[in-house]
Amino acid sequence: MPRSGGERKLTGKQEASLVATACAKPPAGRARWTLGLLADAVVKLTDHDSLSHETERRRLAENGLKPWRRDMWCIPEVVNLR
């Protein structure tokens, strides 16, 4: 049964390229990937003229990736309550 909605913009191979790029080191001078940087990189690798941020975000979210975020930990001070 076909799914509702429009056709996917990226093929499986192109989605794999997007995920692989997002998991790679960001370009020189950048701390992390942004959706704009990823779009530019994927456009260079595929035959697409452009790629929307929402298409990218959805494909990355399906794989549990958020390359524009950094993990940060906050370890609170232990307070002696005696």
GROMACS .gro file of C-alpha atoms in nm:
model
   82
    1MET     CA    1   0.000   0.000   0.000
    2PRO     CA    2   0.153   0.335  -0.100
    3ARG     CA    3   0.207   0.589   0.173
    4SER     CA    4   0.011   0.913   0.179
    5GLY     CA    5   0.171   1.248   0.105
    6GLY     CA    6   0.426   1.346  -0.153
    7GLU     CA    7   0.714   1.137  -0.276
    8ARG     CA    8   1.041   1.146  -0.087
    9LYS     CA    9   1.288   1.396  -0.223
   10LEU     CA   10   1.592   1.178  -0.153
   11THR     CA   11   1.655   0.819  -0.257
   12GLY     CA   12   1.783   0.569  -0.003
   13LYS     CA   13   2.137   0.613  -0.130
   14GLN     CA   14   2.111   0.994  -0.106
   15GLU     CA   15   1.970   0.966   0.248
   16ALA     CA   16   2.265   0.744   0.338
   17SER     CA   17   2.499   1.013   0.202
   18LEU     CA   18   2.323   1.274   0.416
   19VAL     CA   19   2.359   1.062   0.730
   20ALA     CA   20   2.722   0.979   0.654
   21THR     CA   21   2.800   1.347   0.599
   22ALA     CA   22   2.626   1.446   0.923
   23CYS     CA   23   2.833   1.186   1.111
   24ALA     CA   24   3.160   1.307   0.957
   25LYS     CA   25   3.371   1.592   1.091
   26PRO     CA   26   3.231   1.937   1.008
   27PRO     CA   27   3.413   2.162   0.760
   28ALA     CA   28   3.730   2.337   0.871
   29GLY     CA   29   3.660   2.631   1.097
   30ARG     CA   30   3.323   2.492   1.211
   31ALA     CA   31   3.247   2.330   1.545
   32ARG     CA   32   2.946   2.136   1.413
   33TRP     CA   33   2.725   2.087   1.111
   34THR     CA   34   2.431   2.318   1.048
   35LEU     CA   35   2.137   2.230   0.826
   36GLY     CA   36   2.261   2.485   0.572
   37LEU     CA   37   2.609   2.333   0.559
   38LEU     CA   38   2.462   1.985   0.527
   39ALA     CA   39   2.230   2.098   0.247
   40ASP     CA   40   2.523   2.244   0.054
   41ALA     CA   41   2.725   1.926   0.100
   42VAL     CA   42   2.441   1.697  -0.012
   43VAL     CA   43   2.360   1.915  -0.315
   44LYS     CA   44   2.724   1.873  -0.425
   45LEU     CA   45   2.695   1.494  -0.388
   46THR     CA   46   2.358   1.456  -0.564
   47ASP     CA   47   2.175   1.581  -0.870
   48HIS     CA   48   1.949   1.810  -0.665
   49ASP     CA   49   1.958   2.186  -0.720
   50SER     CA   50   1.858   2.251  -0.360
   51LEU     CA   51   1.740   2.071  -0.048
   52SER     CA   52   1.504   2.211   0.213
   53HIS     CA   53   1.601   2.224   0.578
   54GLU     CA   54   1.283   2.036   0.666
   55THR     CA   55   1.368   1.744   0.435
   56GLU     CA   56   1.710   1.723   0.596
   57ARG     CA   57   1.576   1.755   0.948
   58ARG     CA   58   1.322   1.477   0.894
   59ARG     CA   59   1.573   1.235   0.743
   60LEU     CA   60   1.820   1.302   1.024
   61ALA     CA   61   1.550   1.274   1.292
   62GLU     CA   62   1.451   0.932   1.154
   63ASN     CA   63   1.805   0.824   1.238
   64GLY     CA   64   1.816   0.998   1.577
   65LEU     CA   65   2.075   1.255   1.462
   66LYS     CA   66   2.094   1.620   1.566
   67PRO     CA   67   2.435   1.736   1.442
   68TRP     CA   68   2.363   2.102   1.519
   69ARG     CA   69   2.345   2.024   1.893
   70ARG     CA   70   2.629   1.959   2.131
   71ASP     CA   71   2.602   1.732   2.429
   72MET     CA   72   2.677   1.918   2.750
   73TRP     CA   73   2.686   1.781   3.099
   74CYS     CA   74   2.632   1.972   3.417
   75ILE     CA   75   2.747   1.797   3.732
   76PRO     CA   76   2.603   1.977   4.032
   77GLU     CA   77   2.805   2.041   4.343
   78VAL     CA   78   2.736   1.803   4.627
   79VAL     CA   79   2.617   1.997   4.927
   80ASN     CA   80   2.663   1.850   5.273
   81LEU     CA   81   2.322   1.880   5.440
   82ARG     CA   82   2.428   1.764   5.790
   0.00000   0.00000   0.00000
